[in-house]
mmCIF file of C-alpha atoms and ligand atoms in Angstrom:
data_model
loop_
_atom_site.group_PDB
_atom_site.id
_atom_site.type_symbol
_atom_site.label_atom_id
_atom_site.label_comp_id
_atom_site.label_asym_id
_atom_site.label_seq_id
_atom_site.Cartn_x
_atom_site.Cartn_y
_atom_site.Cartn_z
ATOM 1 C CA UNK A 18 74.097 116.577 79.355
ATOM 2 C CA UNK A 19 77.242 115.020 77.811
ATOM 3 C CA UNK A 20 80.254 117.348 77.796
ATOM 4 C CA UNK A 21 82.490 117.552 74.737
ATOM 5 C CA UNK A 22 86.113 116.573 75.415
ATOM 6 C CA UNK A 23 88.571 119.449 74.997
ATOM 7 C CA UNK A 24 85.987 122.077 75.959
ATOM 8 C CA UNK A 25 85.686 123.619 79.424
ATOM 9 C CA UNK A 26 83.758 121.354 81.773
ATOM 10 C CA UNK A 27 82.446 122.824 85.024
ATOM 11 C CA UNK A 28 82.280 119.406 86.732
ATOM 12 C CA UNK A 29 85.813 118.500 85.607
ATOM 13 C CA UNK A 30 87.126 121.902 86.709
ATOM 14 C CA UNK A 31 85.295 121.961 90.072
ATOM 15 C CA UNK A 32 86.311 118.405 91.019
ATOM 16 C CA UNK A 33 87.410 116.991 94.358
ATOM 17 C CA UNK A 34 90.930 118.407 94.183
ATOM 18 C CA UNK A 35 89.673 121.926 93.417
ATOM 19 C CA UNK A 36 86.876 121.672 96.007
ATOM 20 C CA UNK A 37 89.580 121.114 98.644
ATOM 21 C CA UNK A 38 91.746 124.008 97.398
ATOM 22 C CA UNK A 39 88.892 126.353 96.426
ATOM 23 C CA UNK A 40 88.609 128.165 99.752
ATOM 24 C CA UNK A 41 92.243 129.304 99.599
ATOM 25 C CA UNK A 42 92.501 129.935 95.859
ATOM 26 C CA UNK A 43 89.363 132.030 95.495
ATOM 27 C CA UNK A 44 90.637 134.455 98.146
ATOM 28 C CA UNK A 45 93.899 134.916 96.203
ATOM 29 C CA UNK A 46 91.950 135.333 93.006
ATOM 30 C CA UNK A 47 89.362 137.746 94.387
ATOM 31 C CA UNK A 48 90.936 139.779 97.209
ATOM 32 C CA UNK A 49 87.541 141.098 98.378
ATOM 33 C CA UNK A 50 85.789 137.699 98.299
ATOM 34 C CA UNK A 51 84.814 137.780 101.996
ATOM 35 C CA UNK A 52 83.816 141.450 101.792
ATOM 36 C CA UNK A 53 81.512 140.659 98.857
ATOM 37 C CA UNK A 54 79.738 137.941 100.830
ATOM 38 C CA UNK A 55 79.416 140.278 103.819
ATOM 39 C CA UNK A 56 77.975 143.005 101.566
ATOM 40 C CA UNK A 57 75.243 140.633 100.405
ATOM 41 C CA UNK A 58 73.798 140.690 103.942
ATOM 42 C CA UNK A 59 72.736 144.333 103.751
ATOM 43 C CA UNK A 60 70.822 143.756 100.502
ATOM 44 C CA UNK A 61 68.836 140.896 101.978
ATOM 45 C CA UNK A 62 68.207 142.016 105.530
ATOM 46 C CA UNK A 63 64.601 143.077 104.870
ATOM 47 C CA UNK A 64 63.550 139.551 103.930
ATOM 48 C CA UNK A 65 61.163 137.698 106.257
ATOM 49 C CA UNK A 66 62.694 136.039 109.328
ATOM 50 C CA UNK A 67 61.933 132.614 107.819
ATOM 51 C CA UNK A 68 63.004 133.353 104.225
ATOM 52 C CA UNK A 69 63.796 130.643 101.683
ATOM 53 C CA UNK A 70 66.996 131.331 99.755
ATOM 54 C CA UNK A 71 68.309 129.655 96.619
ATOM 55 C CA UNK A 72 72.078 129.440 96.268
ATOM 56 C CA UNK A 73 72.687 128.849 92.550
ATOM 57 C CA UNK A 74 76.163 127.409 91.982
ATOM 58 C CA UNK A 75 76.595 127.117 95.741
ATOM 59 C CA UNK A 76 80.134 125.755 95.492
ATOM 60 C CA UNK A 77 81.545 125.126 98.949
ATOM 61 C CA UNK A 78 78.723 127.157 100.522
ATOM 62 C CA UNK A 79 80.125 130.655 101.131
ATOM 63 C CA UNK A 80 76.779 132.439 100.716
ATOM 64 C CA UNK A 81 74.924 129.857 102.790
ATOM 65 C CA UNK A 82 77.382 129.926 105.672
ATOM 66 C CA UNK A 83 77.592 133.745 105.759
ATOM 67 C CA UNK A 84 73.853 134.358 105.466
ATOM 68 C CA UNK A 85 72.972 131.437 107.728
ATOM 69 C CA UNK A 86 75.066 132.924 110.538
ATOM 70 C CA UNK A 87 73.293 136.307 110.281
ATOM 71 C CA UNK A 88 69.759 134.964 109.775
ATOM 72 C CA UNK A 89 69.253 131.942 112.032
ATOM 73 C CA UNK A 90 65.797 130.948 110.703
ATOM 74 C CA UNK A 91 66.430 131.153 106.962
ATOM 75 C CA UNK A 92 66.365 127.941 104.952
ATOM 76 C CA UNK A 93 68.570 127.331 101.933
ATOM 77 C CA UNK A 94 68.731 125.157 98.859
ATOM 78 C CA UNK A 95 72.242 124.639 97.482
ATOM 79 C CA UNK A 96 72.219 123.842 93.775
ATOM 80 C CA UNK A 97 75.469 122.829 92.131
ATOM 81 C CA UNK A 98 76.359 120.746 89.126
ATOM 82 C CA UNK A 99 79.572 119.448 90.749
ATOM 83 C CA UNK A 100 79.108 116.537 93.189
ATOM 84 C CA UNK A 101 82.459 117.354 94.822
ATOM 85 C CA UNK A 102 81.485 120.961 95.531
ATOM 86 C CA UNK A 103 78.099 119.824 96.891
ATOM 87 C CA UNK A 104 79.872 117.368 99.224
ATOM 88 C CA UNK A 105 82.208 120.143 100.435
ATOM 89 C CA UNK A 106 79.187 122.423 100.977
ATOM 90 C CA UNK A 107 77.386 119.710 102.957
ATOM 91 C CA UNK A 108 80.402 119.242 105.230
ATOM 92 C CA UNK A 109 80.702 123.000 105.858
ATOM 93 C CA UNK A 110 76.989 123.368 106.616
ATOM 94 C CA UNK A 111 77.213 120.446 109.045
ATOM 95 C CA UNK A 112 80.273 121.981 110.758
ATOM 96 C CA UNK A 113 78.411 125.297 111.037
ATOM 97 C CA UNK A 114 75.468 123.561 112.744
ATOM 98 C CA UNK A 115 73.211 124.243 109.746
ATOM 99 C CA UNK A 116 72.542 120.691 108.533
ATOM 100 C CA UNK A 117 68.791 120.977 109.200
ATOM 101 C CA UNK A 118 68.458 124.228 107.284
ATOM 102 C CA UNK A 119 70.099 123.300 103.986
ATOM 103 C CA UNK A 120 68.741 121.064 101.210
ATOM 104 C CA UNK A 121 70.757 120.071 98.127
ATOM 105 C CA UNK A 122 70.247 119.559 94.434
ATOM 106 C CA UNK A 123 73.172 118.137 92.504
ATOM 107 C CA UNK A 124 72.661 119.164 88.889
ATOM 108 C CA UNK A 125 72.349 122.170 86.608
ATOM 109 C CA UNK A 126 70.310 125.028 87.983
ATOM 110 C CA UNK A 127 68.417 125.007 84.670
ATOM 111 C CA UNK A 128 67.147 121.472 85.473
ATOM 112 C CA UNK A 129 66.116 122.216 89.059
ATOM 113 C CA UNK A 130 62.315 122.345 89.435
ATOM 114 C CA UNK A 131 61.323 123.197 93.015
ATOM 115 C CA UNK A 132 57.684 123.213 94.082
ATOM 116 C CA UNK A 133 57.814 126.463 96.079
ATOM 117 C CA UNK A 134 59.161 129.899 95.178
ATOM 118 C CA UNK A 135 62.157 131.518 96.906
ATOM 119 C CA UNK A 136 62.361 134.944 98.582
ATOM 120 C CA UNK A 137 65.896 135.502 97.276
ATOM 121 C CA UNK A 138 68.634 133.885 95.224
ATOM 122 C CA UNK A 139 72.367 134.294 94.949
ATOM 123 C CA UNK A 140 74.529 133.472 91.969
ATOM 124 C CA UNK A 141 78.116 134.297 92.823
ATOM 125 C CA UNK A 142 80.884 133.627 90.280
ATOM 126 C CA UNK A 143 78.818 131.119 88.287
ATOM 127 C CA UNK A 144 77.305 132.530 85.114
ATOM 128 C CA UNK A 145 80.617 133.802 83.712
ATOM 129 C CA UNK A 146 81.346 130.110 83.039
ATOM 130 C CA UNK A 147 78.232 129.733 80.851
ATOM 131 C CA UNK A 148 79.507 130.288 77.351
ATOM 132 C CA UNK A 149 76.553 130.595 75.027
ATOM 133 C CA UNK A 150 74.120 133.497 75.305
ATOM 134 C CA UNK A 151 71.182 131.066 75.161
ATOM 135 C CA UNK A 152 72.612 129.076 78.059
ATOM 136 C CA UNK A 153 73.170 132.245 80.122
ATOM 137 C CA UNK A 154 69.643 133.382 79.270
ATOM 138 C CA UNK A 155 68.063 130.100 80.345
ATOM 139 C CA UNK A 156 70.183 130.064 83.528
ATOM 140 C CA UNK A 157 68.923 133.551 84.498
ATOM 141 C CA UNK A 158 65.399 132.616 83.433
ATOM 142 C CA UNK A 159 65.508 129.555 85.737
ATOM 143 C CA UNK A 160 66.541 131.777 88.646
ATOM 144 C CA UNK A 161 63.755 134.285 88.011
ATOM 145 C CA UNK A 162 61.121 131.549 87.580
ATOM 146 C CA UNK A 163 62.134 130.097 90.942
ATOM 147 C CA UNK A 164 61.756 133.453 92.745
ATOM 148 C CA UNK A 165 58.594 135.068 94.082
ATOM 149 C CA UNK A 166 57.634 138.202 92.153
ATOM 150 C CA UNK A 167 59.636 140.969 93.873
ATOM 151 C CA UNK A 168 62.218 138.387 95.022
ATOM 152 C CA UNK A 169 65.821 139.553 95.078
ATOM 153 C CA UNK A 170 68.759 138.252 93.047
ATOM 154 C CA UNK A 171 72.326 138.935 94.137
ATOM 155 C CA UNK A 172 74.560 138.299 91.152
ATOM 156 C CA UNK A 173 78.351 138.502 91.035
ATOM 157 C CA UNK A 174 80.478 137.653 88.026
ATOM 158 C CA UNK A 175 83.552 138.552 86.055
ATOM 159 C CA UNK A 176 82.444 141.064 83.461
ATOM 160 C CA UNK A 177 83.654 143.587 80.930
ATOM 161 C CA UNK A 178 83.972 144.481 77.288
ATOM 162 C CA UNK A 179 87.083 142.574 76.176
ATOM 163 C CA UNK A 180 87.735 145.068 73.369
ATOM 164 C CA UNK A 181 87.851 148.111 75.628
ATOM 165 C CA UNK A 182 91.107 149.663 76.928
ATOM 166 C CA UNK A 183 89.672 149.559 80.478
ATOM 167 C CA UNK A 184 89.408 145.795 80.245
ATOM 168 C CA UNK A 185 93.107 145.300 79.516
ATOM 169 C CA UNK A 186 94.076 147.717 82.308
ATOM 170 C CA UNK A 187 91.889 145.928 84.840
ATOM 171 C CA UNK A 188 92.992 142.451 83.710
ATOM 172 C CA UNK A 189 96.679 143.371 84.020
ATOM 173 C CA UNK A 190 96.214 145.007 87.437
ATOM 174 C CA UNK A 191 94.175 142.041 88.654
ATOM 175 C CA UNK A 192 96.791 139.488 87.605
ATOM 176 C CA UNK A 193 99.575 141.621 89.109
ATOM 177 C CA UNK A 194 97.692 141.638 92.420
ATOM 178 C CA UNK A 195 97.235 137.849 92.160
ATOM 179 C CA UNK A 196 100.960 137.369 91.521
ATOM 180 C CA UNK A 197 101.799 139.311 94.708
ATOM 181 C CA UNK A 198 100.570 136.346 96.769
ATOM 182 C CA UNK A 199 103.651 134.364 95.782
ATOM 183 C CA UNK A 200 101.848 132.401 93.074
ATOM 184 C CA UNK A 201 104.405 130.536 90.928
ATOM 185 C CA UNK A 202 104.992 131.631 87.311
ATOM 186 C CA UNK A 203 103.592 128.319 86.170
ATOM 187 C CA UNK A 204 100.396 128.786 88.176
ATOM 188 C CA UNK A 205 100.100 132.351 86.914
ATOM 189 C CA UNK A 206 100.341 131.295 83.266
ATOM 190 C CA UNK A 207 97.862 128.486 83.837
ATOM 191 C CA UNK A 208 95.375 130.763 85.592
ATOM 192 C CA UNK A 209 95.666 133.502 82.956
ATOM 193 C CA UNK A 210 94.934 130.880 80.305
ATOM 194 C CA UNK A 211 91.972 129.638 82.339
ATOM 195 C CA UNK A 212 90.523 133.150 82.537
ATOM 196 C CA UNK A 213 91.100 133.919 78.859
ATOM 197 C CA UNK A 214 89.815 130.557 77.637
ATOM 198 C CA UNK A 215 87.072 129.567 80.082
ATOM 199 C CA UNK A 216 85.446 132.799 81.216
ATOM 200 C CA UNK A 217 82.770 134.257 78.991
ATOM 201 C CA UNK A 218 83.059 137.989 79.613
ATOM 202 C CA UNK A 219 80.060 140.114 78.743
ATOM 203 C CA UNK A 220 79.791 143.858 79.073
ATOM 204 C CA UNK A 221 77.645 145.304 81.827
ATOM 205 C CA UNK A 222 75.033 146.486 79.306
ATOM 206 C CA UNK A 223 74.769 143.011 77.786
ATOM 207 C CA UNK A 224 74.481 141.464 81.227
ATOM 208 C CA UNK A 225 71.706 143.929 82.094
ATOM 209 C CA UNK A 226 69.880 143.082 78.857
ATOM 210 C CA UNK A 227 70.130 139.338 79.591
ATOM 211 C CA UNK A 228 68.752 139.858 83.104
ATOM 212 C CA UNK A 229 65.887 142.043 81.878
ATOM 213 C CA UNK A 230 64.974 139.444 79.217
ATOM 214 C CA UNK A 231 64.919 136.846 81.989
ATOM 215 C CA UNK A 232 62.338 138.832 83.967
ATOM 216 C CA UNK A 233 64.518 140.964 86.249
ATOM 217 C CA UNK A 234 64.569 144.694 86.893
ATOM 218 C CA UNK A 235 67.571 146.645 85.598
ATOM 219 C CA UNK A 236 70.450 145.504 87.821
ATOM 220 C CA UNK A 237 72.210 147.931 90.153
ATOM 221 C CA UNK A 238 75.957 147.454 90.536
ATOM 222 C CA UNK A 239 76.979 147.625 94.211
ATOM 223 C CA UNK A 240 80.416 146.004 94.047
ATOM 224 C CA UNK A 241 83.518 145.956 91.871
ATOM 225 C CA UNK A 242 87.027 144.543 92.332
ATOM 226 C CA UNK A 243 89.099 144.579 89.140
ATOM 227 C CA UNK A 244 86.899 142.609 86.693
ATOM 228 C CA UNK A 245 84.589 141.164 89.348
ATOM 229 C CA UNK A 246 81.221 142.914 89.583
ATOM 230 C CA UNK A 247 78.223 142.487 91.874
ATOM 231 C CA UNK A 248 74.632 143.509 91.131
ATOM 232 C CA UNK A 249 71.247 143.471 92.748
ATOM 233 C CA UNK A 250 68.026 142.943 90.757
ATOM 234 C CA UNK A 251 64.425 141.952 91.484
ATOM 235 C CA UNK A 252 62.074 139.627 89.699
ATOM 236 C CA UNK A 253 59.508 141.890 88.053
ATOM 237 C CA UNK A 254 57.269 139.432 86.191
HETATM 238 C C1 SAM B 324 83.433 129.637 91.293
HETATM 239 S S1 SAM B 324 82.281 128.562 92.069
HETATM 240 C C2 SAM B 324 81.411 129.723 93.088
HETATM 241 C C3 SAM B 324 80.899 129.111 94.351
HETATM 242 C C4 SAM B 324 80.249 130.049 95.368
HETATM 243 N N1 SAM B 324 79.057 130.665 94.816
HETATM 244 C C5 SAM B 324 81.215 131.103 95.867
HETATM 245 O O1 SAM B 324 80.871 132.287 95.885
HETATM 246 O O2 SAM B 324 82.315 130.732 96.271
HETATM 247 C C6 SAM B 324 81.110 128.242 90.758
HETATM 248 C C7 SAM B 324 80.225 127.041 91.067
HETATM 249 O O3 SAM B 324 79.133 127.040 90.127
HETATM 250 C C8 SAM B 324 78.865 125.693 89.758
HETATM 251 N N2 SAM B 324 78.105 125.748 88.478
HETATM 252 C C9 SAM B 324 78.543 126.192 87.272
HETATM 253 N N3 SAM B 324 77.536 126.149 86.359
HETATM 254 C C10 SAM B 324 76.430 125.700 87.028
HETATM 255 C C11 SAM B 324 75.060 125.460 86.640
HETATM 256 N N4 SAM B 324 74.643 125.668 85.387
HETATM 257 N N5 SAM B 324 74.193 125.019 87.572
HETATM 258 C C12 SAM B 324 74.616 124.796 88.856
HETATM 259 N N6 SAM B 324 75.889 124.983 89.274
HETATM 260 C C13 SAM B 324 76.789 125.446 88.385
HETATM 261 C C14 SAM B 324 80.240 125.042 89.712
HETATM 262 O O4 SAM B 324 80.168 123.640 89.804
HETATM 263 C C15 SAM B 324 80.928 125.698 90.913
HETATM 264 O O5 SAM B 324 80.780 124.946 92.102
#
């Protein structure tokens, strides 16, 4: 799909230069990034020993590398619209000795049409970049259609009701914590603008409604750090 100039482009944003820096920057941005990925393990540990797992918006492969180390017979498909992030993910999987267990699809998750259904899927820090409700809905719908009935989704995203006083409190505290890492004023201004302009915040109730419409059970929140939330839901139909 052609992207309009001047609007936020995921592939332009997650290009080669960001793919290289992503591992460091995301940990400054989300101080519990590694803890979140570790917490995913406990939600998925009842899956079969040879489970198939879809990593939607795989990025540089954090979910795949973490889960792959704990579950040595699971197979993964990494789907990502950015060729640079997919390349970085491939290199990490190879370095982790997982090359045989990971397949790749470079494109939008909404266009990915696998022939077999997955036991579980993760979507970590992806759907907050999808601006229109219809696009979010079809993204979640694509995940649910690619899962077995009863299959588990681990979702994590920035969220919140922008008009609420809690939102402003959490945003300010989050950016103060980010600034503590010695981030330059220039970087701070640029990143605040990126969040305000490019992230599509939805309230938890709206997110739950979107997931239910897409065929998931009501999501259960198991994680929160500032405006980052994490939920677990199952495909019900
Ligand atoms: C912030 S990164 C998160 C990567 C990884 N899940 C993590 O936890 O570090 C978001 C990724 O989602 C990808 N992405 C965004 N929209 C997508 C879509 N519709 N389909 C597939 N990938 C998408 C981006 O290219 C980017 O690599």
